[in-house]
Amino acid sequence: MRGCRKSKALLLCCLVIILSGWDVCYAGGKFVKIKQAQLSLIDNKAKLSILLDFKLSPEAEEALYSGIALFWDVSIELKQKKRFWDKTLFAHTYRYSLTYYTLLDNFRVKDERKKTFRRFYSLSEALAFMQHIETEEMPLSGYVAKQCVISVLNISFDKEMLPAPLRPVAYFDSQWDLSTNEKRWCE
């Protein structure tokens, strides 16, 4: 009987903590924002140019200088309206990482898909490079020229790639909200 009361009290306490921290857990785009996104359509191919406002929180910057790599996924979906649903013409996720190398005293921004990277001597140069994203030509299967193309863009920080001791902190601390809200537009 006593164990049941303790379990209920513990469950209630956990529920209150989760509900009070709910707004803190949601990524509101405090540090990373989509400033501009432009879709260019030529025949059955599209190209996307993205301009971000990209900053790191003090906690993320401290982790970076400690040698922890930070990862972001840029997911792009291009759709067109059909009668009852949206038809996906193209969907792809690009993955980027930012790493600091203490011995070399420089930063590396890596395109994880292409396995290419660039080195920078300052964090501001690396972040400025990450603010501009240009996609390759994306083939659109089933594209109808007279219809609007709905673009869905989302930049999400991958908290699961953080070391295990830092991961729980990152989920509940607003200083780790390094993702954007999903942006949708029609061109």
PDB file of C-alpha atoms in Angstrom:
ATOM      1  CA  MET A   1       0.000   0.000   0.000  1.00  0.00           C
ATOM      2  CA  ARG A   2       2.801   2.409   0.913  1.00  0.00           C
ATOM      3  CA  GLY A   3       4.750   1.494  -2.223  1.00  0.00           C
ATOM      4  CA  CYS A   4       1.717   2.305  -4.355  1.00  0.00           C
ATOM      5  CA  ARG A   5       1.405   5.800  -2.809  1.00  0.00           C
ATOM      6  CA  LYS A   6       5.099   6.466  -3.383  1.00  0.00           C
ATOM      7  CA  SER A   7       4.793   5.344  -7.013  1.00  0.00           C
ATOM      8  CA  LYS A   8       1.796   7.598  -7.573  1.00  0.00           C
ATOM      9  CA  ALA A   9       3.572  10.544  -5.959  1.00  0.00           C
ATOM     10  CA  LEU A  10       6.675   9.932  -8.063  1.00  0.00           C
ATOM     11  CA  LEU A  11       4.574   9.624 -11.223  1.00  0.00           C
ATOM     12  CA  LEU A  12       2.713  12.847 -10.391  1.00  0.00           C
ATOM     13  CA  CYS A  13       5.990  14.651  -9.688  1.00  0.00           C
ATOM     14  CA  CYS A  14       7.458  13.486 -13.027  1.00  0.00           C
ATOM     15  CA  LEU A  15       4.303  14.580 -14.849  1.00  0.00           C
ATOM     16  CA  VAL A  16       4.481  18.071 -13.312  1.00  0.00           C
ATOM     17  CA  ILE A  17       8.154  18.393 -14.259  1.00  0.00           C
ATOM     18  CA  ILE A  18       7.493  17.279 -17.837  1.00  0.00           C
ATOM     19  CA  LEU A  19       4.504  19.585 -18.287  1.00  0.00           C
ATOM     20  CA  SER A  20       6.260  22.586 -16.763  1.00  0.00           C
ATOM     21  CA  GLY A  21       9.233  22.097 -19.056  1.00  0.00           C
ATOM     22  CA  TRP A  22       7.206  21.392 -22.190  1.00  0.00           C
ATOM     23  CA  ASP A  23       7.784  24.808 -23.768  1.00  0.00           C
ATOM     24  CA  VAL A  24      11.491  24.570 -22.982  1.00  0.00           C
ATOM     25  CA  CYS A  25      11.786  21.285 -24.883  1.00  0.00           C
ATOM     26  CA  TYR A  26      10.270  22.644 -28.082  1.00  0.00           C
ATOM     27  CA  ALA A  27      12.756  24.062 -30.587  1.00  0.00           C
ATOM     28  CA  GLY A  28      11.549  27.567 -31.294  1.00  0.00           C
ATOM     29  CA  GLY A  29      14.343  28.724 -33.542  1.00  0.00           C
ATOM     30  CA  LYS A  30      15.990  31.012 -30.984  1.00  0.00           C
ATOM     31  CA  PHE A  31      19.508  30.503 -32.347  1.00  0.00           C
ATOM     32  CA  VAL A  32      18.916  29.232 -35.887  1.00  0.00           C
ATOM     33  CA  LYS A  33      16.382  30.956 -38.143  1.00  0.00           C
ATOM     34  CA  ILE A  34      15.550  30.694 -41.830  1.00  0.00           C
ATOM     35  CA  LYS A  35      15.981  34.235 -43.172  1.00  0.00           C
ATOM     36  CA  GLN A  36      15.374  33.513 -46.831  1.00  0.00           C
ATOM     37  CA  ALA A  37      14.707  30.528 -49.054  1.00  0.00           C
ATOM     38  CA  GLN A  38      14.338  30.694 -52.813  1.00  0.00           C
ATOM     39  CA  LEU A  39      13.305  27.884 -55.125  1.00  0.00           C
ATOM     40  CA  SER A  40      14.300  28.057 -58.798  1.00  0.00           C
ATOM     41  CA  LEU A  41      12.391  25.812 -61.223  1.00  0.00           C
ATOM     42  CA  ILE A  42      13.819  24.940 -64.636  1.00  0.00           C
ATOM     43  CA  ASP A  43      12.010  22.242 -66.638  1.00  0.00           C
ATOM     44  CA  ASN A  44      11.651  19.233 -64.308  1.00  0.00           C
ATOM     45  CA  LYS A  45      14.483  20.277 -62.014  1.00  0.00           C
ATOM     46  CA  ALA A  46      14.625  22.543 -58.985  1.00  0.00           C
ATOM     47  CA  LYS A  47      17.389  24.286 -57.101  1.00  0.00           C
ATOM     48  CA  LEU A  48      17.050  25.704 -53.604  1.00  0.00           C
ATOM     49  CA  SER A  49      19.046  28.570 -52.113  1.00  0.00           C
ATOM     50  CA  ILE A  50      18.783  29.036 -48.345  1.00  0.00           C
ATOM     51  CA  LEU A  51      20.029  31.875 -46.141  1.00  0.00           C
ATOM     52  CA  LEU A  52      20.064  31.239 -42.392  1.00  0.00           C
ATOM     53  CA  ASP A  53      20.667  33.342 -39.328  1.00  0.00           C
ATOM     54  CA  PHE A  54      22.983  30.950 -37.505  1.00  0.00           C
ATOM     55  CA  LYS A  55      24.304  31.403 -33.955  1.00  0.00           C
ATOM     56  CA  LEU A  56      25.504  29.036 -31.275  1.00  0.00           C
ATOM     57  CA  SER A  57      24.396  29.312 -27.673  1.00  0.00           C
ATOM     58  CA  PRO A  58      27.116  29.677 -25.028  1.00  0.00           C
ATOM     59  CA  GLU A  59      26.555  26.043 -23.953  1.00  0.00           C
ATOM     60  CA  ALA A  60      26.845  24.733 -27.513  1.00  0.00           C
ATOM     61  CA  GLU A  61      29.945  26.845 -28.113  1.00  0.00           C
ATOM     62  CA  GLU A  62      31.530  25.507 -24.924  1.00  0.00           C
ATOM     63  CA  ALA A  63      30.774  21.933 -25.995  1.00  0.00           C
ATOM     64  CA  LEU A  64      32.243  22.633 -29.441  1.00  0.00           C
ATOM     65  CA  TYR A  65      35.481  23.983 -27.932  1.00  0.00           C
ATOM     66  CA  SER A  66      35.599  20.855 -25.750  1.00  0.00           C
ATOM     67  CA  GLY A  67      35.862  18.728 -28.891  1.00  0.00           C
ATOM     68  CA  ILE A  68      32.223  17.686 -29.276  1.00  0.00           C
ATOM     69  CA  ALA A  69      31.017  17.630 -32.888  1.00  0.00           C
ATOM     70  CA  LEU A  70      27.635  19.252 -33.583  1.00  0.00           C
ATOM     71  CA  PHE A  71      25.351  17.866 -36.313  1.00  0.00           C
ATOM     72  CA  TRP A  72      22.432  19.389 -38.244  1.00  0.00           C
ATOM     73  CA  ASP A  73      20.005  17.824 -40.716  1.00  0.00           C
ATOM     74  CA  VAL A  74      18.542  20.011 -43.450  1.00  0.00           C
ATOM     75  CA  SER A  75      15.431  18.274 -44.749  1.00  0.00           C
ATOM     76  CA  ILE A  76      13.822  19.442 -47.969  1.00  0.00           C
ATOM     77  CA  GLU A  77      10.501  18.282 -49.389  1.00  0.00           C
ATOM     78  CA  LEU A  78       8.956  19.543 -52.611  1.00  0.00           C
ATOM     79  CA  LYS A  79       5.270  18.715 -53.092  1.00  0.00           C
ATOM     80  CA  GLN A  80       2.326  19.547 -55.327  1.00  0.00           C
ATOM     81  CA  LYS A  81      -1.337  19.491 -54.382  1.00  0.00           C
ATOM     82  CA  LYS A  82      -3.431  16.685 -55.752  1.00  0.00           C
ATOM     83  CA  ARG A  83      -7.143  16.311 -55.150  1.00  0.00           C
ATOM     84  CA  PHE A  84      -7.052  14.906 -51.616  1.00  0.00           C
ATOM     85  CA  TRP A  85      -3.352  14.815 -50.701  1.00  0.00           C
ATOM     86  CA  ASP A  86       0.032  16.302 -51.476  1.00  0.00           C
ATOM     87  CA  LYS A  87       2.223  14.382 -53.903  1.00  0.00           C
ATOM     88  CA  THR A  88       5.910  14.407 -52.932  1.00  0.00           C
ATOM     89  CA  LEU A  89       8.040  15.328 -55.933  1.00  0.00           C
ATOM     90  CA  PHE A  90      11.371  15.311 -54.114  1.00  0.00           C
ATOM     91  CA  ALA A  91      12.524  14.608 -50.559  1.00  0.00           C
ATOM     92  CA  HIS A  92      16.073  14.639 -49.302  1.00  0.00           C
ATOM     93  CA  THR A  93      17.999  15.314 -46.110  1.00  0.00           C
ATOM     94  CA  TYR A  94      21.418  16.925 -46.128  1.00  0.00           C
ATOM     95  CA  ARG A  95      23.616  16.416 -43.048  1.00  0.00           C
ATOM     96  CA  TYR A  96      26.281  18.851 -41.872  1.00  0.00           C
ATOM     97  CA  SER A  97      28.664  18.789 -38.933  1.00  0.00           C
ATOM     98  CA  LEU A  98      30.749  21.426 -37.185  1.00  0.00           C
ATOM     99  CA  THR A  99      33.875  20.369 -35.296  1.00  0.00           C
ATOM    100  CA  TYR A 100      36.683  22.200 -33.523  1.00  0.00           C
ATOM    101  CA  TYR A 101      40.209  20.761 -33.665  1.00  0.00           C
ATOM    102  CA  THR A 102      42.276  21.895 -30.687  1.00  0.00           C
ATOM    103  CA  LEU A 103      45.688  20.863 -32.041  1.00  0.00           C
ATOM    104  CA  LEU A 104      45.132  22.633 -35.359  1.00  0.00           C
ATOM    105  CA  ASP A 105      43.184  25.497 -33.748  1.00  0.00           C
ATOM    106  CA  ASN A 106      40.581  25.532 -36.519  1.00  0.00           C
ATOM    107  CA  PHE A 107      36.984  24.597 -37.269  1.00  0.00           C
ATOM    108  CA  ARG A 108      35.738  22.111 -39.835  1.00  0.00           C
ATOM    109  CA  VAL A 109      32.362  22.170 -41.547  1.00  0.00           C
ATOM    110  CA  LYS A 110      31.634  18.831 -43.193  1.00  0.00           C
ATOM    111  CA  ASP A 111      28.969  17.758 -45.672  1.00  0.00           C
ATOM    112  CA  GLU A 112      28.345  14.251 -44.322  1.00  0.00           C
ATOM    113  CA  ARG A 113      26.750  12.980 -47.534  1.00  0.00           C
ATOM    114  CA  LYS A 114      29.510  14.058 -49.910  1.00  0.00           C
ATOM    115  CA  LYS A 115      32.249  13.488 -47.329  1.00  0.00           C
ATOM    116  CA  THR A 116      33.720  16.902 -48.209  1.00  0.00           C
ATOM    117  CA  PHE A 117      34.757  19.547 -45.724  1.00  0.00           C
ATOM    118  CA  ARG A 118      36.212  23.039 -45.383  1.00  0.00           C
ATOM    119  CA  ARG A 119      38.415  24.360 -42.612  1.00  0.00           C
ATOM    120  CA  PHE A 120      38.119  27.804 -41.022  1.00  0.00           C
ATOM    121  CA  TYR A 121      40.341  29.678 -38.594  1.00  0.00           C
ATOM    122  CA  SER A 122      37.490  31.271 -36.654  1.00  0.00           C
ATOM    123  CA  LEU A 123      34.073  30.208 -35.483  1.00  0.00           C
ATOM    124  CA  SER A 124      32.440  33.247 -37.090  1.00  0.00           C
ATOM    125  CA  GLU A 125      33.855  32.237 -40.521  1.00  0.00           C
ATOM    126  CA  ALA A 126      32.566  28.663 -40.074  1.00  0.00           C
ATOM    127  CA  LEU A 127      29.090  29.885 -39.069  1.00  0.00           C
ATOM    128  CA  ALA A 128      29.014  32.355 -41.971  1.00  0.00           C
ATOM    129  CA  PHE A 129      29.784  29.465 -44.341  1.00  0.00           C
ATOM    130  CA  MET A 130      26.993  27.363 -42.774  1.00  0.00           C
ATOM    131  CA  GLN A 131      24.481  30.199 -43.245  1.00  0.00           C
ATOM    132  CA  HIS A 132      24.443  29.752 -47.027  1.00  0.00           C
ATOM    133  CA  ILE A 133      23.128  26.449 -48.356  1.00  0.00           C
ATOM    134  CA  GLU A 134      22.839  25.794 -52.090  1.00  0.00           C
ATOM    135  CA  THR A 135      21.384  22.487 -53.209  1.00  0.00           C
ATOM    136  CA  GLU A 136      22.275  20.652 -56.372  1.00  0.00           C
ATOM    137  CA  GLU A 137      19.659  20.317 -59.089  1.00  0.00           C
ATOM    138  CA  MET A 138      16.846  18.199 -57.726  1.00  0.00           C
ATOM    139  CA  PRO A 139      14.866  16.105 -60.229  1.00  0.00           C
ATOM    140  CA  LEU A 140      11.107  16.441 -59.789  1.00  0.00           C
ATOM    141  CA  SER A 141       9.205  13.273 -60.629  1.00  0.00           C
ATOM    142  CA  GLY A 142       5.602  13.905 -61.667  1.00  0.00           C
ATOM    143  CA  TYR A 143       5.970  17.710 -61.811  1.00  0.00           C
ATOM    144  CA  VAL A 144       3.017  19.639 -63.323  1.00  0.00           C
ATOM    145  CA  ALA A 145       4.243  23.011 -64.650  1.00  0.00           C
ATOM    146  CA  LYS A 146       1.049  25.019 -64.041  1.00  0.00           C
ATOM    147  CA  GLN A 147       0.716  24.073 -60.383  1.00  0.00           C
ATOM    148  CA  CYS A 148       2.354  25.611 -57.353  1.00  0.00           C
ATOM    149  CA  VAL A 149       5.289  23.713 -55.814  1.00  0.00           C
ATOM    150  CA  ILE A 150       5.008  23.534 -52.027  1.00  0.00           C
ATOM    151  CA  SER A 151       8.412  23.664 -50.384  1.00  0.00           C
ATOM    152  CA  VAL A 152       8.877  22.336 -46.864  1.00  0.00           C
ATOM    153  CA  LEU A 153      12.184  23.184 -45.184  1.00  0.00           C
ATOM    154  CA  ASN A 154      13.340  22.130 -41.732  1.00  0.00           C
ATOM    155  CA  ILE A 155      16.762  22.463 -40.095  1.00  0.00           C
ATOM    156  CA  SER A 156      17.081  20.233 -37.044  1.00  0.00           C
ATOM    157  CA  PHE A 157      19.927  19.899 -34.594  1.00  0.00           C
ATOM    158  CA  ASP A 158      20.712  16.246 -33.878  1.00  0.00           C
ATOM    159  CA  LYS A 159      20.826  15.987 -30.084  1.00  0.00           C
ATOM    160  CA  GLU A 160      21.248  12.223 -30.305  1.00  0.00           C
ATOM    161  CA  MET A 161      24.808  12.686 -31.582  1.00  0.00           C
ATOM    162  CA  LEU A 162      25.844  14.422 -28.359  1.00  0.00           C
ATOM    163  CA  PRO A 163      27.715  12.355 -25.745  1.00  0.00           C
ATOM    164  CA  ALA A 164      25.427  10.449 -23.363  1.00  0.00           C
ATOM    165  CA  PRO A 165      26.042  12.663 -20.286  1.00  0.00           C
ATOM    166  CA  LEU A 166      25.165  15.833 -22.232  1.00  0.00           C
ATOM    167  CA  ARG A 167      22.107  14.478 -24.058  1.00  0.00           C
ATOM    168  CA  PRO A 168      19.521  14.773 -21.230  1.00  0.00           C
ATOM    169  CA  VAL A 169      20.638  18.340 -20.533  1.00  0.00           C
ATOM    170  CA  ALA A 170      20.267  19.224 -24.217  1.00  0.00           C
ATOM    171  CA  TYR A 171      16.659  18.012 -24.291  1.00  0.00           C
ATOM    172  CA  PHE A 172      15.538  20.209 -21.392  1.00  0.00           C
ATOM    173  CA  ASP A 173      17.780  23.291 -21.692  1.00  0.00           C
ATOM    174  CA  SER A 174      16.598  26.016 -24.073  1.00  0.00           C
ATOM    175  CA  GLN A 175      20.243  26.870 -24.815  1.00  0.00           C
ATOM    176  CA  TRP A 176      20.331  23.731 -26.986  1.00  0.00           C
ATOM    177  CA  ASP A 177      17.413  24.794 -29.225  1.00  0.00           C
ATOM    178  CA  LEU A 178      19.576  24.908 -32.342  1.00  0.00           C
ATOM    179  CA  SER A 179      16.768  23.852 -34.707  1.00  0.00           C
ATOM    180  CA  THR A 180      14.259  25.858 -36.723  1.00  0.00           C
ATOM    181  CA  ASN A 181      10.529  25.658 -36.997  1.00  0.00           C
ATOM    182  CA  GLU A 182       9.347  24.067 -40.215  1.00  0.00           C
ATOM    183  CA  LYS A 183       8.919  26.613 -43.005  1.00  0.00           C
ATOM    184  CA  ARG A 184       6.399  26.068 -45.829  1.00  0.00           C
ATOM    185  CA  TRP A 185       5.854  28.225 -48.885  1.00  0.00           C
ATOM    186  CA  CYS A 186       4.456  27.913 -52.372  1.00  0.00           C
ATOM    187  CA  GLU A 187       6.176  29.002 -55.605  1.00  0.00           C
TER     188      GLU A 187
END
